[in-house]
């Protein structure tokens, strides 16, 4: 089963404890994005861009995306996918907010 166009690049060589930590860290980051969005902070704001940098650093544990690949990953947050569904359960529009923030960051930094 494939989960996205980049899924074949991910190889799970992590322990159960590591996987639990990854889930926790990703959940915390997602909550921080949701909080910023709820506060009305714009995707290009320095504080949101700092969250994107944390997100990118988190992703580097699994693979090193190019600018296009990183933006493509973020696209999965707005196209029909389990990622989008998860984001929408947390806050309506969160996937789009995260996508916009990633695109801004990637265009400036990758």
PDB file of N, CA and C in Angstrom:
ATOM      1  N   UNK A   1       0.841  -1.178   0.000  1.00  0.00           N
ATOM      2  CA  UNK A   1       0.000   0.000   0.000  1.00  0.00           C
ATOM      3  C   UNK A   1       0.885   1.240   0.000  1.00  0.00           C
ATOM      4  N   UNK A   2       0.614   2.174  -0.897  1.00  0.00           N
ATOM      5  CA  UNK A   2       1.358   3.422  -0.953  1.00  0.00           C
ATOM      6  C   UNK A   2       0.564   4.523  -0.282  1.00  0.00           C
ATOM      7  N   UNK A   3       1.270   5.406   0.405  1.00  0.00           N
ATOM      8  CA  UNK A   3       0.621   6.497   1.115  1.00  0.00           C
ATOM      9  C   UNK A   3       0.927   7.854   0.503  1.00  0.00           C
ATOM     10  N   UNK A   4       1.610   7.914  -0.588  1.00  0.00           N
ATOM     11  CA  UNK A   4       1.937   9.186  -1.229  1.00  0.00           C
ATOM     12  C   UNK A   4       3.059   8.982  -2.208  1.00  0.00           C
ATOM     13  N   UNK A   5       3.293   9.996  -3.006  1.00  0.00           N
ATOM     14  CA  UNK A   5       4.295   9.832  -4.061  1.00  0.00           C
ATOM     15  C   UNK A   5       5.710   9.689  -3.516  1.00  0.00           C
ATOM     16  N   UNK A   6       5.932  10.075  -2.264  1.00  0.00           N
ATOM     17  CA  UNK A   6       7.265   9.962  -1.684  1.00  0.00           C
ATOM     18  C   UNK A   6       7.360   8.834  -0.658  1.00  0.00           C
ATOM     19  N   UNK A   7       6.292   8.063  -0.517  1.00  0.00           N
ATOM     20  CA  UNK A   7       6.259   7.063   0.546  1.00  0.00           C
ATOM     21  C   UNK A   7       7.317   5.980   0.376  1.00  0.00           C
ATOM     22  N   UNK A   8       7.720   5.702  -0.864  1.00  0.00           N
ATOM     23  CA  UNK A   8       8.720   4.660  -1.067  1.00  0.00           C
ATOM     24  C   UNK A   8      10.087   5.076  -0.530  1.00  0.00           C
ATOM     25  N   UNK A   9      10.281   6.360  -0.258  1.00  0.00           N
ATOM     26  CA  UNK A   9      11.551   6.839   0.269  1.00  0.00           C
ATOM     27  C   UNK A   9      11.658   6.618   1.783  1.00  0.00           C
ATOM     28  N   UNK A  10      10.532   6.347   2.427  1.00  0.00           N
ATOM     29  CA  UNK A  10      10.530   6.158   3.874  1.00  0.00           C
ATOM     30  C   UNK A  10      10.734   4.686   4.193  1.00  0.00           C
ATOM     31  N   UNK A  11      11.717   4.423   5.001  1.00  0.00           N
ATOM     32  CA  UNK A  11      11.962   3.064   5.460  1.00  0.00           C
ATOM     33  C   UNK A  11      11.903   3.081   6.976  1.00  0.00           C
ATOM     34  N   UNK A  12      10.989   2.318   7.526  1.00  0.00           N
ATOM     35  CA  UNK A  12      10.807   2.304   8.967  1.00  0.00           C
ATOM     36  C   UNK A  12      11.824   1.368   9.606  1.00  0.00           C
ATOM     37  N   UNK A  13      12.847   1.962  10.167  1.00  0.00           N
ATOM     38  CA  UNK A  13      13.874   1.207  10.880  1.00  0.00           C
ATOM     39  C   UNK A  13      13.927   1.679  12.323  1.00  0.00           C
ATOM     40  N   UNK A  14      12.775   2.126  12.834  1.00  0.00           N
ATOM     41  CA  UNK A  14      12.725   2.717  14.156  1.00  0.00           C
ATOM     42  C   UNK A  14      12.018   1.792  15.137  1.00  0.00           C
ATOM     43  N   UNK A  15      12.415   1.919  16.381  1.00  0.00           N
ATOM     44  CA  UNK A  15      11.789   1.122  17.440  1.00  0.00           C
ATOM     45  C   UNK A  15      10.388   1.653  17.728  1.00  0.00           C
ATOM     46  N   UNK A  16       9.626   0.876  18.449  1.00  0.00           N
ATOM     47  CA  UNK A  16       8.281   1.298  18.842  1.00  0.00           C
ATOM     48  C   UNK A  16       8.351   2.571  19.677  1.00  0.00           C
ATOM     49  N   UNK A  17       9.334   2.655  20.548  1.00  0.00           N
ATOM     50  CA  UNK A  17       9.505   3.840  21.388  1.00  0.00           C
ATOM     51  C   UNK A  17       9.827   5.066  20.537  1.00  0.00           C
ATOM     52  N   UNK A  18      10.685   4.894  19.538  1.00  0.00           N
ATOM     53  CA  UNK A  18      10.996   6.007  18.637  1.00  0.00           C
ATOM     54  C   UNK A  18       9.755   6.450  17.869  1.00  0.00           C
ATOM     55  N   UNK A  19       8.985   5.494  17.391  1.00  0.00           N
ATOM     56  CA  UNK A  19       7.752   5.814  16.663  1.00  0.00           C
ATOM     57  C   UNK A  19       6.784   6.590  17.557  1.00  0.00           C
ATOM     58  N   UNK A  20       6.686   6.200  18.818  1.00  0.00           N
ATOM     59  CA  UNK A  20       5.814   6.915  19.750  1.00  0.00           C
ATOM     60  C   UNK A  20       6.305   8.344  19.958  1.00  0.00           C
ATOM     61  N   UNK A  21       7.616   8.520  20.056  1.00  0.00           N
ATOM     62  CA  UNK A  21       8.192   9.860  20.220  1.00  0.00           C
ATOM     63  C   UNK A  21       7.925  10.703  18.975  1.00  0.00           C
ATOM     64  N   UNK A  22       8.084  10.118  17.796  1.00  0.00           N
ATOM     65  CA  UNK A  22       7.806  10.843  16.554  1.00  0.00           C
ATOM     66  C   UNK A  22       6.352  11.312  16.525  1.00  0.00           C
ATOM     67  N   UNK A  23       5.456  10.426  16.916  1.00  0.00           N
ATOM     68  CA  UNK A  23       4.030  10.760  16.926  1.00  0.00           C
ATOM     69  C   UNK A  23       3.761  11.900  17.902  1.00  0.00           C
ATOM     70  N   UNK A  24       4.397  11.857  19.048  1.00  0.00           N
ATOM     71  CA  UNK A  24       4.226  12.910  20.057  1.00  0.00           C
ATOM     72  C   UNK A  24       4.740  14.251  19.526  1.00  0.00           C
ATOM     73  N   UNK A  25       5.947  14.257  18.986  1.00  0.00           N
ATOM     74  CA  UNK A  25       6.543  15.498  18.487  1.00  0.00           C
ATOM     75  C   UNK A  25       5.709  16.065  17.339  1.00  0.00           C
ATOM     76  N   UNK A  26       5.292  15.212  16.419  1.00  0.00           N
ATOM     77  CA  UNK A  26       4.479  15.680  15.294  1.00  0.00           C
ATOM     78  C   UNK A  26       3.147  16.242  15.794  1.00  0.00           C
ATOM     79  N   UNK A  27       2.559  15.588  16.777  1.00  0.00           N
ATOM     80  CA  UNK A  27       1.315  16.072  17.353  1.00  0.00           C
ATOM     81  C   UNK A  27       1.476  17.433  18.009  1.00  0.00           C
ATOM     82  N   UNK A  28       2.584  17.619  18.707  1.00  0.00           N
ATOM     83  CA  UNK A  28       2.847  18.910  19.349  1.00  0.00           C
ATOM     84  C   UNK A  28       3.026  20.009  18.302  1.00  0.00           C
ATOM     85  N   UNK A  29       3.769  19.711  17.247  1.00  0.00           N
ATOM     86  CA  UNK A  29       3.945  20.693  16.166  1.00  0.00           C
ATOM     87  C   UNK A  29       2.606  21.050  15.522  1.00  0.00           C
ATOM     88  N   UNK A  30       1.806  20.041  15.266  1.00  0.00           N
ATOM     89  CA  UNK A  30       0.503  20.266  14.650  1.00  0.00           C
ATOM     90  C   UNK A  30      -0.362  21.140  15.548  1.00  0.00           C
ATOM     91  N   UNK A  31      -0.326  20.899  16.840  1.00  0.00           N
ATOM     92  CA  UNK A  31      -1.084  21.714  17.785  1.00  0.00           C
ATOM     93  C   UNK A  31      -0.611  23.166  17.782  1.00  0.00           C
ATOM     94  N   UNK A  32       0.693  23.354  17.655  1.00  0.00           N
ATOM     95  CA  UNK A  32       1.231  24.710  17.610  1.00  0.00           C
ATOM     96  C   UNK A  32       0.781  25.436  16.341  1.00  0.00           C
ATOM     97  N   UNK A  33       0.771  24.723  15.209  1.00  0.00           N
ATOM     98  CA  UNK A  33       0.256  25.320  13.971  1.00  0.00           C
ATOM     99  C   UNK A  33      -1.212  25.711  14.156  1.00  0.00           C
ATOM    100  N   UNK A  34      -1.991  24.820  14.754  1.00  0.00           N
ATOM    101  CA  UNK A  34      -3.418  25.084  14.969  1.00  0.00           C
ATOM    102  C   UNK A  34      -3.612  26.295  15.877  1.00  0.00           C
ATOM    103  N   UNK A  35      -2.800  26.426  16.905  1.00  0.00           N
ATOM    104  CA  UNK A  35      -2.898  27.570  17.817  1.00  0.00           C
ATOM    105  C   UNK A  35      -2.602  28.874  17.094  1.00  0.00           C
ATOM    106  N   UNK A  36      -1.556  28.872  16.287  1.00  0.00           N
ATOM    107  CA  UNK A  36      -1.212  30.084  15.521  1.00  0.00           C
ATOM    108  C   UNK A  36      -2.351  30.462  14.590  1.00  0.00           C
ATOM    109  N   UNK A  37      -2.905  29.483  13.900  1.00  0.00           N
ATOM    110  CA  UNK A  37      -4.000  29.755  12.987  1.00  0.00           C
ATOM    111  C   UNK A  37      -5.197  30.316  13.749  1.00  0.00           C
ATOM    112  N   UNK A  38      -5.523  29.726  14.893  1.00  0.00           N
ATOM    113  CA  UNK A  38      -6.661  30.177  15.701  1.00  0.00           C
ATOM    114  C   UNK A  38      -6.464  31.606  16.209  1.00  0.00           C
ATOM    115  N   UNK A  39      -5.214  31.969  16.442  1.00  0.00           N
ATOM    116  CA  UNK A  39      -4.899  33.329  16.902  1.00  0.00           C
ATOM    117  C   UNK A  39      -4.942  34.344  15.764  1.00  0.00           C
ATOM    118  N   UNK A  40      -5.073  33.842  14.530  1.00  0.00           N
ATOM    119  CA  UNK A  40      -5.109  34.741  13.381  1.00  0.00           C
ATOM    120  C   UNK A  40      -3.737  35.136  12.861  1.00  0.00           C
ATOM    121  N   UNK A  41      -2.717  34.429  13.296  1.00  0.00           N
ATOM    122  CA  UNK A  41      -1.358  34.703  12.831  1.00  0.00           C
ATOM    123  C   UNK A  41      -1.252  34.237  11.381  1.00  0.00           C
ATOM    124  N   UNK A  42      -0.634  35.031  10.540  1.00  0.00           N
ATOM    125  CA  UNK A  42      -0.508  34.700   9.128  1.00  0.00           C
ATOM    126  C   UNK A  42       0.568  33.635   8.894  1.00  0.00           C
ATOM    127  N   UNK A  43       0.407  32.882   7.821  1.00  0.00           N
ATOM    128  CA  UNK A  43       1.339  31.794   7.502  1.00  0.00           C
ATOM    129  C   UNK A  43       2.771  32.292   7.309  1.00  0.00           C
ATOM    130  N   UNK A  44       2.930  33.512   6.853  1.00  0.00           N
ATOM    131  CA  UNK A  44       4.262  34.063   6.626  1.00  0.00           C
ATOM    132  C   UNK A  44       4.887  34.717   7.845  1.00  0.00           C
ATOM    133  N   UNK A  45       4.149  34.767   8.953  1.00  0.00           N
ATOM    134  CA  UNK A  45       4.675  35.365  10.173  1.00  0.00           C
ATOM    135  C   UNK A  45       5.909  34.609  10.646  1.00  0.00           C
ATOM    136  N   UNK A  46       6.835  35.359  11.225  1.00  0.00           N
ATOM    137  CA  UNK A  46       8.091  34.773  11.701  1.00  0.00           C
ATOM    138  C   UNK A  46       7.869  33.590  12.652  1.00  0.00           C
ATOM    139  N   UNK A  47       6.870  33.685  13.520  1.00  0.00           N
ATOM    140  CA  UNK A  47       6.633  32.605  14.487  1.00  0.00           C
ATOM    141  C   UNK A  47       6.126  31.341  13.795  1.00  0.00           C
ATOM    142  N   UNK A  48       5.320  31.498  12.767  1.00  0.00           N
ATOM    143  CA  UNK A  48       4.833  30.340  12.010  1.00  0.00           C
ATOM    144  C   UNK A  48       5.967  29.761  11.166  1.00  0.00           C
ATOM    145  N   UNK A  49       6.780  30.628  10.597  1.00  0.00           N
ATOM    146  CA  UNK A  49       7.908  30.162   9.805  1.00  0.00           C
ATOM    147  C   UNK A  49       8.903  29.392  10.668  1.00  0.00           C
ATOM    148  N   UNK A  50       9.031  29.776  11.922  1.00  0.00           N
ATOM    149  CA  UNK A  50       9.883  29.018  12.848  1.00  0.00           C
ATOM    150  C   UNK A  50       9.310  27.618  13.082  1.00  0.00           C
ATOM    151  N   UNK A  51       7.991  27.507  13.121  1.00  0.00           N
ATOM    152  CA  UNK A  51       7.364  26.187  13.242  1.00  0.00           C
ATOM    153  C   UNK A  51       7.631  25.339  12.003  1.00  0.00           C
ATOM    154  N   UNK A  52       7.589  25.965  10.838  1.00  0.00           N
ATOM    155  CA  UNK A  52       7.880  25.219   9.599  1.00  0.00           C
ATOM    156  C   UNK A  52       9.309  24.699   9.645  1.00  0.00           C
ATOM    157  N   UNK A  53      10.232  25.507  10.118  1.00  0.00           N
ATOM    158  CA  UNK A  53      11.630  25.054  10.235  1.00  0.00           C
ATOM    159  C   UNK A  53      11.705  23.838  11.155  1.00  0.00           C
ATOM    160  N   UNK A  54      10.962  23.853  12.255  1.00  0.00           N
ATOM    161  CA  UNK A  54      10.930  22.693  13.147  1.00  0.00           C
ATOM    162  C   UNK A  54      10.336  21.480  12.429  1.00  0.00           C
ATOM    163  N   UNK A  55       9.285  21.724  11.663  1.00  0.00           N
ATOM    164  CA  UNK A  55       8.644  20.645  10.891  1.00  0.00           C
ATOM    165  C   UNK A  55       9.642  20.069   9.885  1.00  0.00           C
ATOM    166  N   UNK A  56      10.347  20.936   9.159  1.00  0.00           N
ATOM    167  CA  UNK A  56      11.332  20.480   8.183  1.00  0.00           C
ATOM    168  C   UNK A  56      12.429  19.667   8.872  1.00  0.00           C
ATOM    169  N   UNK A  57      12.924  20.160   9.999  1.00  0.00           N
ATOM    170  CA  UNK A  57      13.954  19.426  10.743  1.00  0.00           C
ATOM    171  C   UNK A  57      13.433  18.064  11.193  1.00  0.00           C
ATOM    172  N   UNK A  58      12.164  18.005  11.572  1.00  0.00           N
ATOM    173  CA  UNK A  58      11.538  16.741  11.946  1.00  0.00           C
ATOM    174  C   UNK A  58      11.541  15.789  10.750  1.00  0.00           C
ATOM    175  N   UNK A  59      11.152  16.285   9.587  1.00  0.00           N
ATOM    176  CA  UNK A  59      11.099  15.478   8.365  1.00  0.00           C
ATOM    177  C   UNK A  59      12.482  14.942   8.002  1.00  0.00           C
ATOM    178  N   UNK A  60      13.533  15.720   8.287  1.00  0.00           N
ATOM    179  CA  UNK A  60      14.899  15.293   7.951  1.00  0.00           C
ATOM    180  C   UNK A  60      15.308  13.998   8.652  1.00  0.00           C
ATOM    181  N   UNK A  61      14.596  13.607   9.691  1.00  0.00           N
ATOM    182  CA  UNK A  61      14.885  12.341  10.356  1.00  0.00           C
ATOM    183  C   UNK A  61      14.538  11.149   9.466  1.00  0.00           C
ATOM    184  N   UNK A  62      13.701  11.382   8.459  1.00  0.00           N
ATOM    185  CA  UNK A  62      13.192  10.310   7.621  1.00  0.00           C
ATOM    186  C   UNK A  62      13.679  10.372   6.182  1.00  0.00           C
ATOM    187  N   UNK A  63      13.837  11.590   5.652  1.00  0.00           N
ATOM    188  CA  UNK A  63      14.322  11.791   4.288  1.00  0.00           C
ATOM    189  C   UNK A  63      14.687  13.257   4.113  1.00  0.00           C
ATOM    190  N   UNK A  64      15.408  13.564   3.055  1.00  0.00           N
ATOM    191  CA  UNK A  64      15.820  14.933   2.772  1.00  0.00           C
ATOM    192  C   UNK A  64      15.109  15.401   1.508  1.00  0.00           C
ATOM    193  N   UNK A  65      14.016  16.120   1.684  1.00  0.00           N
ATOM    194  CA  UNK A  65      13.265  16.560   0.510  1.00  0.00           C
ATOM    195  C   UNK A  65      13.882  17.781  -0.169  1.00  0.00           C
ATOM    196  N   UNK A  66      13.723  17.838  -1.473  1.00  0.00           N
ATOM    197  CA  UNK A  66      14.036  19.048  -2.220  1.00  0.00           C
ATOM    198  C   UNK A  66      12.926  20.059  -1.945  1.00  0.00           C
ATOM    199  N   UNK A  67      13.073  21.261  -2.452  1.00  0.00           N
ATOM    200  CA  UNK A  67      12.017  22.263  -2.294  1.00  0.00           C
ATOM    201  C   UNK A  67      10.710  21.741  -2.870  1.00  0.00           C
ATOM    202  N   UNK A  68      10.761  21.178  -4.058  1.00  0.00           N
ATOM    203  CA  UNK A  68       9.554  20.684  -4.706  1.00  0.00           C
ATOM    204  C   UNK A  68       8.944  19.516  -3.936  1.00  0.00           C
ATOM    205  N   UNK A  69       9.787  18.630  -3.436  1.00  0.00           N
ATOM    206  CA  UNK A  69       9.286  17.476  -2.685  1.00  0.00           C
ATOM    207  C   UNK A  69       8.660  17.905  -1.357  1.00  0.00           C
ATOM    208  N   UNK A  70       9.261  18.882  -0.707  1.00  0.00           N
ATOM    209  CA  UNK A  70       8.712  19.356   0.570  1.00  0.00           C
ATOM    210  C   UNK A  70       7.357  20.026   0.344  1.00  0.00           C
ATOM    211  N   UNK A  71       7.267  20.817  -0.698  1.00  0.00           N
ATOM    212  CA  UNK A  71       5.990  21.456  -1.021  1.00  0.00           C
ATOM    213  C   UNK A  71       4.962  20.403  -1.440  1.00  0.00           C
ATOM    214  N   UNK A  72       5.418  19.362  -2.107  1.00  0.00           N
ATOM    215  CA  UNK A  72       4.528  18.272  -2.498  1.00  0.00           C
ATOM    216  C   UNK A  72       3.994  17.538  -1.269  1.00  0.00           C
ATOM    217  N   UNK A  73       4.848  17.322  -0.293  1.00  0.00           N
ATOM    218  CA  UNK A  73       4.394  16.719   0.967  1.00  0.00           C
ATOM    219  C   UNK A  73       3.301  17.583   1.581  1.00  0.00           C
ATOM    220  N   UNK A  74       3.531  18.871   1.623  1.00  0.00           N
ATOM    221  CA  UNK A  74       2.542  19.788   2.196  1.00  0.00           C
ATOM    222  C   UNK A  74       1.253  19.795   1.382  1.00  0.00           C
ATOM    223  N   UNK A  75       1.356  19.531   0.102  1.00  0.00           N
ATOM    224  CA  UNK A  75       0.163  19.462  -0.742  1.00  0.00           C
ATOM    225  C   UNK A  75      -0.763  18.346  -0.254  1.00  0.00           C
ATOM    226  N   UNK A  76      -0.178  17.295   0.320  1.00  0.00           N
ATOM    227  CA  UNK A  76      -1.007  16.199   0.830  1.00  0.00           C
ATOM    228  C   UNK A  76      -1.849  16.635   2.028  1.00  0.00           C
ATOM    229  N   UNK A  77      -1.540  17.806   2.586  1.00  0.00           N
ATOM    230  CA  UNK A  77      -2.311  18.326   3.704  1.00  0.00           C
ATOM    231  C   UNK A  77      -3.595  19.007   3.235  1.00  0.00           C
ATOM    232  N   UNK A  78      -3.703  19.249   1.902  1.00  0.00           N
ATOM    233  CA  UNK A  78      -4.906  19.907   1.389  1.00  0.00           C
ATOM    234  C   UNK A  78      -5.661  19.074   0.348  1.00  0.00           C
ATOM    235  N   UNK A  79      -4.973  18.144  -0.298  1.00  0.00           N
ATOM    236  CA  UNK A  79      -5.643  17.250  -1.243  1.00  0.00           C
ATOM    237  C   UNK A  79      -6.304  16.104  -0.477  1.00  0.00           C
ATOM    238  N   UNK A  80      -7.283  15.458  -1.069  1.00  0.00           N
ATOM    239  CA  UNK A  80      -7.906  14.321  -0.368  1.00  0.00           C
ATOM    240  C   UNK A  80      -6.863  13.278   0.047  1.00  0.00           C
ATOM    241  N   UNK A  81      -6.687  13.122   1.340  1.00  0.00           N
ATOM    242  CA  UNK A  81      -5.722  12.168   1.894  1.00  0.00           C
ATOM    243  C   UNK A  81      -5.995  12.011   3.380  1.00  0.00           C
ATOM    244  N   UNK A  82      -5.369  11.029   3.971  1.00  0.00           N
ATOM    245  CA  UNK A  82      -5.514  10.850   5.422  1.00  0.00           C
ATOM    246  C   UNK A  82      -4.880  12.021   6.164  1.00  0.00           C
ATOM    247  N   UNK A  83      -3.829  12.618   5.585  1.00  0.00           N
ATOM    248  CA  UNK A  83      -3.212  13.786   6.212  1.00  0.00           C
ATOM    249  C   UNK A  83      -4.218  14.934   6.295  1.00  0.00           C
ATOM    250  N   UNK A  84      -4.868  15.237   5.169  1.00  0.00           N
ATOM    251  CA  UNK A  84      -5.850  16.315   5.150  1.00  0.00           C
ATOM    252  C   UNK A  84      -6.962  16.039   6.154  1.00  0.00           C
ATOM    253  N   UNK A  85      -7.456  14.818   6.162  1.00  0.00           N
ATOM    254  CA  UNK A  85      -8.537  14.465   7.081  1.00  0.00           C
ATOM    255  C   UNK A  85      -8.124  14.691   8.529  1.00  0.00           C
ATOM    256  N   UNK A  86      -6.888  14.316   8.847  1.00  0.00           N
ATOM    257  CA  UNK A  86      -6.381  14.502  10.204  1.00  0.00           C
ATOM    258  C   UNK A  86      -6.319  15.992  10.557  1.00  0.00           C
ATOM    259  N   UNK A  87      -5.763  16.792   9.658  1.00  0.00           N
ATOM    260  CA  UNK A  87      -5.673  18.231   9.907  1.00  0.00           C
ATOM    261  C   UNK A  87      -7.050  18.858  10.067  1.00  0.00           C
ATOM    262  N   UNK A  88      -7.991  18.460   9.217  1.00  0.00           N
ATOM    263  CA  UNK A  88      -9.336  19.035   9.270  1.00  0.00           C
ATOM    264  C   UNK A  88     -10.063  18.640  10.553  1.00  0.00           C
ATOM    265  N   UNK A  89      -9.753  17.471  11.106  1.00  0.00           N
ATOM    266  CA  UNK A  89     -10.334  17.066  12.386  1.00  0.00           C
ATOM    267  C   UNK A  89      -9.842  17.966  13.518  1.00  0.00           C
ATOM    268  N   UNK A  90      -8.615  18.412  13.406  1.00  0.00           N
ATOM    269  CA  UNK A  90      -8.035  19.270  14.446  1.00  0.00           C
ATOM    270  C   UNK A  90      -8.610  20.682  14.341  1.00  0.00           C
ATOM    271  N   UNK A  91      -8.602  21.233  13.116  1.00  0.00           N
ATOM    272  CA  UNK A  91      -9.137  22.585  12.902  1.00  0.00           C
ATOM    273  C   UNK A  91      -9.433  22.769  11.417  1.00  0.00           C
ATOM    274  N   UNK A  92     -10.603  23.269  11.141  1.00  0.00           N
ATOM    275  CA  UNK A  92     -11.008  23.514   9.754  1.00  0.00           C
ATOM    276  C   UNK A  92     -10.032  24.507   9.118  1.00  0.00           C
ATOM    277  N   UNK A  93      -9.435  24.106   8.003  1.00  0.00           N
ATOM    278  CA  UNK A  93      -8.496  24.972   7.292  1.00  0.00           C
ATOM    279  C   UNK A  93      -7.046  24.814   7.709  1.00  0.00           C
ATOM    280  N   UNK A  94      -6.767  23.930   8.672  1.00  0.00           N
ATOM    281  CA  UNK A  94      -5.398  23.776   9.167  1.00  0.00           C
ATOM    282  C   UNK A  94      -4.456  23.251   8.088  1.00  0.00           C
ATOM    283  N   UNK A  95      -4.925  22.316   7.274  1.00  0.00           N
ATOM    284  CA  UNK A  95      -4.068  21.792   6.209  1.00  0.00           C
ATOM    285  C   UNK A  95      -3.627  22.885   5.249  1.00  0.00           C
ATOM    286  N   UNK A  96      -4.538  23.753   4.867  1.00  0.00           N
ATOM    287  CA  UNK A  96      -4.223  24.863   3.954  1.00  0.00           C
ATOM    288  C   UNK A  96      -3.267  25.844   4.620  1.00  0.00           C
ATOM    289  N   UNK A  97      -3.493  26.123   5.880  1.00  0.00           N
ATOM    290  CA  UNK A  97      -2.608  27.021   6.624  1.00  0.00           C
ATOM    291  C   UNK A  97      -1.183  26.459   6.648  1.00  0.00           C
ATOM    292  N   UNK A  98      -1.066  25.175   6.961  1.00  0.00           N
ATOM    293  CA  UNK A  98       0.249  24.535   7.024  1.00  0.00           C
ATOM    294  C   UNK A  98       0.884  24.508   5.631  1.00  0.00           C
ATOM    295  N   UNK A  99       0.101  24.176   4.625  1.00  0.00           N
ATOM    296  CA  UNK A  99       0.595  24.171   3.240  1.00  0.00           C
ATOM    297  C   UNK A  99       1.146  25.545   2.854  1.00  0.00           C
ATOM    298  N   UNK A 100       0.379  26.585   3.105  1.00  0.00           N
ATOM    299  CA  UNK A 100       0.823  27.934   2.760  1.00  0.00           C
ATOM    300  C   UNK A 100       2.124  28.283   3.469  1.00  0.00           C
ATOM    301  N   UNK A 101       2.211  27.944   4.743  1.00  0.00           N
ATOM    302  CA  UNK A 101       3.411  28.237   5.524  1.00  0.00           C
ATOM    303  C   UNK A 101       4.625  27.483   4.985  1.00  0.00           C
ATOM    304  N   UNK A 102       4.428  26.216   4.625  1.00  0.00           N
ATOM    305  CA  UNK A 102       5.521  25.411   4.064  1.00  0.00           C
ATOM    306  C   UNK A 102       5.996  26.010   2.741  1.00  0.00           C
ATOM    307  N   UNK A 103       5.076  26.401   1.890  1.00  0.00           N
ATOM    308  CA  UNK A 103       5.456  26.962   0.584  1.00  0.00           C
ATOM    309  C   UNK A 103       6.270  28.237   0.751  1.00  0.00           C
ATOM    310  N   UNK A 104       5.870  29.097   1.668  1.00  0.00           N
ATOM    311  CA  UNK A 104       6.615  30.331   1.938  1.00  0.00           C
ATOM    312  C   UNK A 104       8.022  30.002   2.408  1.00  0.00           C
ATOM    313  N   UNK A 105       8.109  29.094   3.399  1.00  0.00           N
ATOM    314  CA  UNK A 105       9.404  28.727   3.954  1.00  0.00           C
ATOM    315  C   UNK A 105      10.302  28.074   2.913  1.00  0.00           C
ATOM    316  N   UNK A 106       9.738  27.134   2.168  1.00  0.00           N
ATOM    317  CA  UNK A 106      10.522  26.394   1.161  1.00  0.00           C
ATOM    318  C   UNK A 106      11.052  27.330   0.086  1.00  0.00           C
ATOM    319  N   UNK A 107      10.229  28.267  -0.364  1.00  0.00           N
ATOM    320  CA  UNK A 107      10.665  29.200  -1.402  1.00  0.00           C
ATOM    321  C   UNK A 107      11.807  30.089  -0.915  1.00  0.00           C
ATOM    322  N   UNK A 108      11.852  30.370   0.366  1.00  0.00           N
ATOM    323  CA  UNK A 108      12.911  31.217   0.919  1.00  0.00           C
ATOM    324  C   UNK A 108      14.153  30.448   1.328  1.00  0.00           C
ATOM    325  N   UNK A 109      13.982  29.172   1.669  1.00  0.00           N
ATOM    326  CA  UNK A 109      15.085  28.439   2.318  1.00  0.00           C
ATOM    327  C   UNK A 109      15.614  27.221   1.580  1.00  0.00           C
ATOM    328  N   UNK A 110      14.917  26.749   0.580  1.00  0.00           N
ATOM    329  CA  UNK A 110      15.395  25.544  -0.113  1.00  0.00           C
ATOM    330  C   UNK A 110      15.718  25.852  -1.570  1.00  0.00           C
TER     331      UNK A 110
END
